[in-house]
Amino acid sequence: MSQTHLLRRNAVFYYHRRVPLPLVVQLGKKVILFSLGTKDPKEAKKLRAVHDLQWDARFDAVGHGPSAPTPIGGAPPSALGLLQLVQDFVTRTDSRSSASALADPPDSMAQKAEMKMDVEIGRSILQNIDDPRGAEWVQSTVAKVVGPGASASSSNSDIFAEIVRRGLLELQNRQLARLDDDFSHTFFDPAFNPQGEAPAVTFGQVADQFIALRHGQRPRMR
């Protein structure tokens, strides 16, 4: 089993991860290290995947600093504004992820394979709308995207969460493509087309897809 982000001491597994250099000052530490409380390699691997997601989100939040996302304030943003907020979030996050991949590539094929497996786990969590880990991931991202002191209106909140889920899934797909050295796609979900190469996806279309998904139907990705 790859030891990426894992250490084993006295048969017990620990989560071990370097803090990105630009974030050391803000977090006040260079290394994340804590016990996972298990001696089982399979359980340690599952726990590592969860903590990877949590620390990715934490690093992302700290990396944005107090100026991002920009607080909206006042009335809830419009439907179009909500979609644009997530699109901007995906663009910023993917740009940092791409730069990080160039600056700190996998040390070996084994490590690359392990990273790909972690991304696949993240994708499966997001694709299963009944997985509470996915719901927690989405809600923590919603708070970052909308900004402090603002929220989506009650009529839009569930659909906005669905857009965020799709945005997170888009980021996972792009990361997996980079690990596969596949540069044939600039986007996977039309809602996050960065260059207008496909028809724009409206908030209403996302709402229709969300309703279809909730009724057990396969949503049409237009």
PDB file of C-alpha atoms in Angstrom:
ATOM      1  CA  MET A   1       0.000   0.000   0.000  1.00  0.00           C
ATOM      2  CA  SER A   2       1.319   3.448  -0.917  1.00  0.00           C
ATOM      3  CA  GLN A   3       2.341   5.518   2.090  1.00  0.00           C
ATOM      4  CA  THR A   4       1.279   8.849   0.570  1.00  0.00           C
ATOM      5  CA  HIS A   5      -0.001  10.982   3.473  1.00  0.00           C
ATOM      6  CA  LEU A   6       0.375   7.985   5.798  1.00  0.00           C
ATOM      7  CA  LEU A   7       2.923   7.047   8.437  1.00  0.00           C
ATOM      8  CA  ARG A   8       3.028   3.884  10.526  1.00  0.00           C
ATOM      9  CA  ARG A   9       4.332   4.025  14.068  1.00  0.00           C
ATOM     10  CA  ASN A  10       4.128   1.066  16.425  1.00  0.00           C
ATOM     11  CA  ALA A  11       1.685  -0.528  13.946  1.00  0.00           C
ATOM     12  CA  VAL A  12      -0.695   2.469  14.202  1.00  0.00           C
ATOM     13  CA  PHE A  13      -1.334   4.621  11.136  1.00  0.00           C
ATOM     14  CA  TYR A  14      -0.945   8.398  11.222  1.00  0.00           C
ATOM     15  CA  TYR A  15      -2.083  11.020   8.762  1.00  0.00           C
ATOM     16  CA  HIS A  16       1.009  12.919   7.569  1.00  0.00           C
ATOM     17  CA  ARG A  17       0.954  15.749   5.041  1.00  0.00           C
ATOM     18  CA  ARG A  18       3.146  18.709   4.186  1.00  0.00           C
ATOM     19  CA  VAL A  19       1.516  22.124   4.308  1.00  0.00           C
ATOM     20  CA  PRO A  20       1.986  24.018   1.005  1.00  0.00           C
ATOM     21  CA  LEU A  21       4.760  26.556   1.509  1.00  0.00           C
ATOM     22  CA  PRO A  22       2.581  29.628   0.786  1.00  0.00           C
ATOM     23  CA  LEU A  23       0.206  28.557   3.588  1.00  0.00           C
ATOM     24  CA  VAL A  24       2.728  27.760   6.332  1.00  0.00           C
ATOM     25  CA  VAL A  25       2.539  31.222   7.885  1.00  0.00           C
ATOM     26  CA  GLN A  26      -1.264  31.291   7.929  1.00  0.00           C
ATOM     27  CA  LEU A  27      -1.587  27.794   9.420  1.00  0.00           C
ATOM     28  CA  GLY A  28       1.402  28.124  11.737  1.00  0.00           C
ATOM     29  CA  LYS A  29       2.765  24.693  10.900  1.00  0.00           C
ATOM     30  CA  LYS A  30       4.749  22.943   8.188  1.00  0.00           C
ATOM     31  CA  VAL A  31       3.343  19.448   8.634  1.00  0.00           C
ATOM     32  CA  ILE A  32      -0.063  17.960   9.429  1.00  0.00           C
ATOM     33  CA  LEU A  33       0.377  14.910  11.658  1.00  0.00           C
ATOM     34  CA  PHE A  34      -2.150  13.036  13.766  1.00  0.00           C
ATOM     35  CA  SER A  35      -3.131   9.463  14.594  1.00  0.00           C
ATOM     36  CA  LEU A  36      -5.851   7.761  12.589  1.00  0.00           C
ATOM     37  CA  GLY A  37      -6.436   5.400  15.484  1.00  0.00           C
ATOM     38  CA  THR A  38      -6.257   2.211  13.448  1.00  0.00           C
ATOM     39  CA  LYS A  39      -3.813  -0.561  12.599  1.00  0.00           C
ATOM     40  CA  ASP A  40      -5.863  -1.768   9.630  1.00  0.00           C
ATOM     41  CA  PRO A  41      -4.332  -0.639   6.286  1.00  0.00           C
ATOM     42  CA  LYS A  42      -7.711  -0.633   4.525  1.00  0.00           C
ATOM     43  CA  GLU A  43      -9.340   1.482   7.213  1.00  0.00           C
ATOM     44  CA  ALA A  44      -6.359   3.835   7.235  1.00  0.00           C
ATOM     45  CA  LYS A  45      -6.714   4.280   3.491  1.00  0.00           C
ATOM     46  CA  LYS A  46     -10.395   5.181   3.785  1.00  0.00           C
ATOM     47  CA  LEU A  47      -9.712   7.649   6.599  1.00  0.00           C
ATOM     48  CA  ARG A  48      -6.866   9.187   4.622  1.00  0.00           C
ATOM     49  CA  ALA A  49      -9.201   9.835   1.672  1.00  0.00           C
ATOM     50  CA  VAL A  50     -11.639  11.675   3.930  1.00  0.00           C
ATOM     51  CA  HIS A  51      -8.896  13.762   5.567  1.00  0.00           C
ATOM     52  CA  ASP A  52      -7.407  14.549   2.164  1.00  0.00           C
ATOM     53  CA  LEU A  53     -10.720  16.077   1.131  1.00  0.00           C
ATOM     54  CA  GLN A  54     -11.009  18.026   4.368  1.00  0.00           C
ATOM     55  CA  TRP A  55      -7.460  19.368   4.203  1.00  0.00           C
ATOM     56  CA  ASP A  56      -7.813  20.214   0.518  1.00  0.00           C
ATOM     57  CA  ALA A  57     -10.810  22.347   1.467  1.00  0.00           C
ATOM     58  CA  ARG A  58      -8.915  23.867   4.413  1.00  0.00           C
ATOM     59  CA  PHE A  59      -5.905  24.743   2.253  1.00  0.00           C
ATOM     60  CA  ASP A  60      -8.222  26.206  -0.361  1.00  0.00           C
ATOM     61  CA  ALA A  61      -9.998  28.384   2.217  1.00  0.00           C
ATOM     62  CA  VAL A  62      -6.743  29.657   3.713  1.00  0.00           C
ATOM     63  CA  GLY A  63      -5.271  30.228   0.272  1.00  0.00           C
ATOM     64  CA  HIS A  64      -8.141  32.498  -0.649  1.00  0.00           C
ATOM     65  CA  GLY A  65      -7.475  34.744   2.327  1.00  0.00           C
ATOM     66  CA  PRO A  66     -10.003  37.226   3.697  1.00  0.00           C
ATOM     67  CA  SER A  67     -10.532  38.841   0.312  1.00  0.00           C
ATOM     68  CA  ALA A  68     -11.923  35.784  -1.469  1.00  0.00           C
ATOM     69  CA  PRO A  69     -14.579  34.973  -2.130  1.00  0.00           C
ATOM     70  CA  THR A  70     -15.793  38.556  -2.186  1.00  0.00           C
ATOM     71  CA  PRO A  71     -18.612  39.064   0.315  1.00  0.00           C
ATOM     72  CA  ILE A  72     -21.842  39.753  -1.471  1.00  0.00           C
ATOM     73  CA  GLY A  73     -23.733  41.461   1.331  1.00  0.00           C
ATOM     74  CA  GLY A  74     -27.282  42.791   1.128  1.00  0.00           C
ATOM     75  CA  ALA A  75     -29.850  40.835  -0.835  1.00  0.00           C
ATOM     76  CA  PRO A  76     -29.179  37.225  -1.896  1.00  0.00           C
ATOM     77  CA  PRO A  77     -27.427  36.978  -5.277  1.00  0.00           C
ATOM     78  CA  SER A  78     -29.488  36.294  -8.382  1.00  0.00           C
ATOM     79  CA  ALA A  79     -29.728  32.851  -9.957  1.00  0.00           C
ATOM     80  CA  LEU A  80     -27.261  33.901 -12.641  1.00  0.00           C
ATOM     81  CA  GLY A  81     -24.973  35.368  -9.991  1.00  0.00           C
ATOM     82  CA  LEU A  82     -24.960  32.082  -8.069  1.00  0.00           C
ATOM     83  CA  LEU A  83     -23.925  30.148 -11.173  1.00  0.00           C
ATOM     84  CA  GLN A  84     -21.170  32.650 -11.939  1.00  0.00           C
ATOM     85  CA  LEU A  85     -19.869  32.439  -8.374  1.00  0.00           C
ATOM     86  CA  VAL A  86     -19.347  28.683  -8.708  1.00  0.00           C
ATOM     87  CA  GLN A  87     -17.846  29.049 -12.173  1.00  0.00           C
ATOM     88  CA  ASP A  88     -15.323  31.561 -10.786  1.00  0.00           C
ATOM     89  CA  PHE A  89     -14.564  29.252  -7.862  1.00  0.00           C
ATOM     90  CA  VAL A  90     -13.876  26.333 -10.214  1.00  0.00           C
ATOM     91  CA  THR A  91     -11.608  28.489 -12.387  1.00  0.00           C
ATOM     92  CA  ARG A  92      -9.572  29.762  -9.412  1.00  0.00           C
ATOM     93  CA  THR A  93      -9.288  26.378  -7.734  1.00  0.00           C
ATOM     94  CA  ASP A  94      -8.339  24.560 -10.932  1.00  0.00           C
ATOM     95  CA  SER A  95      -5.673  27.172 -11.698  1.00  0.00           C
ATOM     96  CA  ARG A  96      -4.047  26.622  -8.297  1.00  0.00           C
ATOM     97  CA  SER A  97      -4.324  22.837  -8.632  1.00  0.00           C
ATOM     98  CA  SER A  98      -2.674  22.934 -12.054  1.00  0.00           C
ATOM     99  CA  ALA A  99       0.164  25.122 -10.786  1.00  0.00           C
ATOM    100  CA  SER A 100       0.662  22.833  -7.785  1.00  0.00           C
ATOM    101  CA  ALA A 101       0.806  19.766 -10.042  1.00  0.00           C
ATOM    102  CA  LEU A 102       3.558  21.383 -12.083  1.00  0.00           C
ATOM    103  CA  ALA A 103       5.529  22.490  -9.028  1.00  0.00           C
ATOM    104  CA  ASP A 104       5.178  19.247  -7.081  1.00  0.00           C
ATOM    105  CA  PRO A 105       4.513  16.286  -9.451  1.00  0.00           C
ATOM    106  CA  PRO A 106       4.205  12.677  -8.210  1.00  0.00           C
ATOM    107  CA  ASP A 107       7.530  11.149  -7.169  1.00  0.00           C
ATOM    108  CA  SER A 108       6.777   7.789  -8.797  1.00  0.00           C
ATOM    109  CA  MET A 109       4.220   5.852 -10.769  1.00  0.00           C
ATOM    110  CA  ALA A 110       3.101   4.236  -7.539  1.00  0.00           C
ATOM    111  CA  GLN A 111       2.407   7.615  -6.004  1.00  0.00           C
ATOM    112  CA  LYS A 112       0.568   8.736  -9.142  1.00  0.00           C
ATOM    113  CA  ALA A 113      -1.596   5.613  -8.985  1.00  0.00           C
ATOM    114  CA  GLU A 114      -2.358   6.320  -5.342  1.00  0.00           C
ATOM    115  CA  MET A 115      -3.288   9.928  -6.130  1.00  0.00           C
ATOM    116  CA  LYS A 116      -5.589   8.748  -8.905  1.00  0.00           C
ATOM    117  CA  MET A 117      -7.275   6.338  -6.511  1.00  0.00           C
ATOM    118  CA  ASP A 118      -7.839   9.179  -4.047  1.00  0.00           C
ATOM    119  CA  VAL A 119      -9.446  11.298  -6.766  1.00  0.00           C
ATOM    120  CA  GLU A 120     -11.669   8.380  -7.757  1.00  0.00           C
ATOM    121  CA  ILE A 121     -12.809   8.067  -4.148  1.00  0.00           C
ATOM    122  CA  GLY A 122     -13.617  11.785  -4.123  1.00  0.00           C
ATOM    123  CA  ARG A 123     -15.591  11.418  -7.353  1.00  0.00           C
ATOM    124  CA  SER A 124     -17.585   8.486  -6.007  1.00  0.00           C
ATOM    125  CA  ILE A 125     -18.433  10.460  -2.869  1.00  0.00           C
ATOM    126  CA  LEU A 126     -19.710  13.390  -4.928  1.00  0.00           C
ATOM    127  CA  GLN A 127     -21.601  11.188  -7.387  1.00  0.00           C
ATOM    128  CA  ASN A 128     -23.536   9.476  -4.590  1.00  0.00           C
ATOM    129  CA  ILE A 129     -26.061  12.126  -3.527  1.00  0.00           C
ATOM    130  CA  ASP A 130     -26.909  10.047  -0.432  1.00  0.00           C
ATOM    131  CA  ASP A 131     -23.327  10.015   0.873  1.00  0.00           C
ATOM    132  CA  PRO A 132     -23.172  12.304   3.949  1.00  0.00           C
ATOM    133  CA  ARG A 133     -19.480  12.991   3.285  1.00  0.00           C
ATOM    134  CA  GLY A 134     -20.422  14.522  -0.037  1.00  0.00           C
ATOM    135  CA  ALA A 135     -23.135  16.654   1.570  1.00  0.00           C
ATOM    136  CA  GLU A 136     -20.661  17.935   4.158  1.00  0.00           C
ATOM    137  CA  TRP A 137     -18.094  18.683   1.451  1.00  0.00           C
ATOM    138  CA  VAL A 138     -20.670  20.576  -0.595  1.00  0.00           C
ATOM    139  CA  GLN A 139     -21.956  22.617   2.333  1.00  0.00           C
ATOM    140  CA  SER A 140     -18.467  23.670   3.437  1.00  0.00           C
ATOM    141  CA  THR A 141     -17.776  24.773  -0.141  1.00  0.00           C
ATOM    142  CA  VAL A 142     -21.088  26.641  -0.375  1.00  0.00           C
ATOM    143  CA  ALA A 143     -20.031  28.773   2.591  1.00  0.00           C
ATOM    144  CA  LYS A 144     -16.743  29.631   0.885  1.00  0.00           C
ATOM    145  CA  VAL A 145     -18.262  30.361  -2.501  1.00  0.00           C
ATOM    146  CA  VAL A 146     -21.065  32.630  -1.320  1.00  0.00           C
ATOM    147  CA  GLY A 147     -18.917  34.421   1.239  1.00  0.00           C
ATOM    148  CA  PRO A 148     -19.558  35.570   4.816  1.00  0.00           C
ATOM    149  CA  GLY A 149     -22.803  37.312   5.570  1.00  0.00           C
ATOM    150  CA  ALA A 150     -24.587  36.125   2.427  1.00  0.00           C
ATOM    151  CA  SER A 151     -26.608  33.123   1.358  1.00  0.00           C
ATOM    152  CA  ALA A 152     -28.702  31.833  -1.470  1.00  0.00           C
ATOM    153  CA  SER A 153     -32.425  32.398  -1.188  1.00  0.00           C
ATOM    154  CA  SER A 154     -34.427  29.511   0.243  1.00  0.00           C
ATOM    155  CA  SER A 155     -35.918  28.775  -3.177  1.00  0.00           C
ATOM    156  CA  ASN A 156     -32.466  28.513  -4.763  1.00  0.00           C
ATOM    157  CA  SER A 157     -30.428  26.938  -1.948  1.00  0.00           C
ATOM    158  CA  ASP A 158     -30.859  23.277  -2.946  1.00  0.00           C
ATOM    159  CA  ILE A 159     -30.184  23.987  -6.602  1.00  0.00           C
ATOM    160  CA  PHE A 160     -27.173  26.114  -5.676  1.00  0.00           C
ATOM    161  CA  ALA A 161     -25.819  23.204  -3.623  1.00  0.00           C
ATOM    162  CA  GLU A 162     -26.253  21.020  -6.720  1.00  0.00           C
ATOM    163  CA  ILE A 163     -24.226  23.494  -8.806  1.00  0.00           C
ATOM    164  CA  VAL A 164     -21.496  23.417  -6.158  1.00  0.00           C
ATOM    165  CA  ARG A 165     -21.537  19.606  -6.197  1.00  0.00           C
ATOM    166  CA  ARG A 166     -21.108  19.646  -9.961  1.00  0.00           C
ATOM    167  CA  GLY A 167     -18.320  22.198  -9.624  1.00  0.00           C
ATOM    168  CA  LEU A 168     -16.463  19.983  -7.169  1.00  0.00           C
ATOM    169  CA  LEU A 169     -16.976  17.009  -9.472  1.00  0.00           C
ATOM    170  CA  GLU A 170     -15.618  19.065 -12.380  1.00  0.00           C
ATOM    171  CA  LEU A 171     -12.476  19.780 -10.347  1.00  0.00           C
ATOM    172  CA  GLN A 172     -12.044  16.079  -9.590  1.00  0.00           C
ATOM    173  CA  ASN A 173     -12.427  15.198 -13.269  1.00  0.00           C
ATOM    174  CA  ARG A 174      -9.863  17.792 -14.306  1.00  0.00           C
ATOM    175  CA  GLN A 175      -7.415  16.583 -11.676  1.00  0.00           C
ATOM    176  CA  LEU A 176      -7.832  12.980 -12.815  1.00  0.00           C
ATOM    177  CA  ALA A 177      -7.239  14.031 -16.440  1.00  0.00           C
ATOM    178  CA  ARG A 178      -3.982  15.747 -15.439  1.00  0.00           C
ATOM    179  CA  LEU A 179      -2.826  12.616 -13.630  1.00  0.00           C
ATOM    180  CA  ASP A 180      -3.622  10.629 -16.786  1.00  0.00           C
ATOM    181  CA  ASP A 181      -1.666  13.170 -18.879  1.00  0.00           C
ATOM    182  CA  ASP A 182      -4.893  13.743 -20.783  1.00  0.00           C
ATOM    183  CA  PHE A 183      -4.963  17.341 -22.019  1.00  0.00           C
ATOM    184  CA  SER A 184      -7.664  16.855 -24.626  1.00  0.00           C
ATOM    185  CA  HIS A 185     -10.368  18.364 -22.379  1.00  0.00           C
ATOM    186  CA  THR A 186     -10.587  21.898 -21.041  1.00  0.00           C
ATOM    187  CA  PHE A 187     -13.838  21.027 -19.265  1.00  0.00           C
ATOM    188  CA  PHE A 188     -16.132  18.057 -18.633  1.00  0.00           C
ATOM    189  CA  ASP A 189     -19.393  19.671 -17.527  1.00  0.00           C
ATOM    190  CA  PRO A 190     -20.761  22.312 -19.949  1.00  0.00           C
ATOM    191  CA  ALA A 191     -21.641  24.487 -16.955  1.00  0.00           C
ATOM    192  CA  PHE A 192     -17.914  25.017 -16.398  1.00  0.00           C
ATOM    193  CA  ASN A 193     -16.725  25.612 -19.941  1.00  0.00           C
ATOM    194  CA  PRO A 194     -13.960  28.224 -19.469  1.00  0.00           C
ATOM    195  CA  GLN A 195     -13.810  29.363 -23.086  1.00  0.00           C
ATOM    196  CA  GLY A 196     -17.369  29.309 -24.355  1.00  0.00           C
ATOM    197  CA  GLU A 197     -16.721  26.343 -26.640  1.00  0.00           C
ATOM    198  CA  ALA A 198     -20.139  24.884 -25.886  1.00  0.00           C
ATOM    199  CA  PRO A 199     -23.569  26.435 -25.282  1.00  0.00           C
ATOM    200  CA  ALA A 200     -23.774  28.031 -21.840  1.00  0.00           C
ATOM    201  CA  VAL A 201     -25.717  26.144 -19.197  1.00  0.00           C
ATOM    202  CA  THR A 202     -28.324  28.309 -17.528  1.00  0.00           C
ATOM    203  CA  PHE A 203     -29.460  28.183 -13.922  1.00  0.00           C
ATOM    204  CA  GLY A 204     -32.830  26.935 -15.151  1.00  0.00           C
ATOM    205  CA  GLN A 205     -31.224  24.025 -16.971  1.00  0.00           C
ATOM    206  CA  VAL A 206     -29.321  23.086 -13.836  1.00  0.00           C
ATOM    207  CA  ALA A 207     -32.604  23.247 -11.921  1.00  0.00           C
ATOM    208  CA  ASP A 208     -34.253  20.885 -14.415  1.00  0.00           C
ATOM    209  CA  GLN A 209     -31.316  18.468 -14.157  1.00  0.00           C
ATOM    210  CA  PHE A 210     -31.429  18.670 -10.356  1.00  0.00           C
ATOM    211  CA  ILE A 211     -35.153  17.843 -10.291  1.00  0.00           C
ATOM    212  CA  ALA A 212     -34.621  14.913 -12.657  1.00  0.00           C
ATOM    213  CA  LEU A 213     -31.802  13.612 -10.473  1.00  0.00           C
ATOM    214  CA  ARG A 214     -33.948  13.832  -7.349  1.00  0.00           C
ATOM    215  CA  HIS A 215     -36.679  11.835  -9.087  1.00  0.00           C
ATOM    216  CA  GLY A 216     -34.264   9.068  -9.985  1.00  0.00           C
ATOM    217  CA  GLN A 217     -34.013  10.028 -13.626  1.00  0.00           C
ATOM    218  CA  ARG A 218     -30.810  10.487 -15.583  1.00  0.00           C
ATOM    219  CA  PRO A 219     -30.382  14.261 -16.018  1.00  0.00           C
ATOM    220  CA  ARG A 220     -29.701  15.545 -19.527  1.00  0.00           C
ATOM    221  CA  MET A 221     -26.384  17.414 -19.595  1.00  0.00           C
ATOM    222  CA  ARG A 222     -26.954  20.045 -22.258  1.00  0.00           C
TER     223      ARG A 222
END
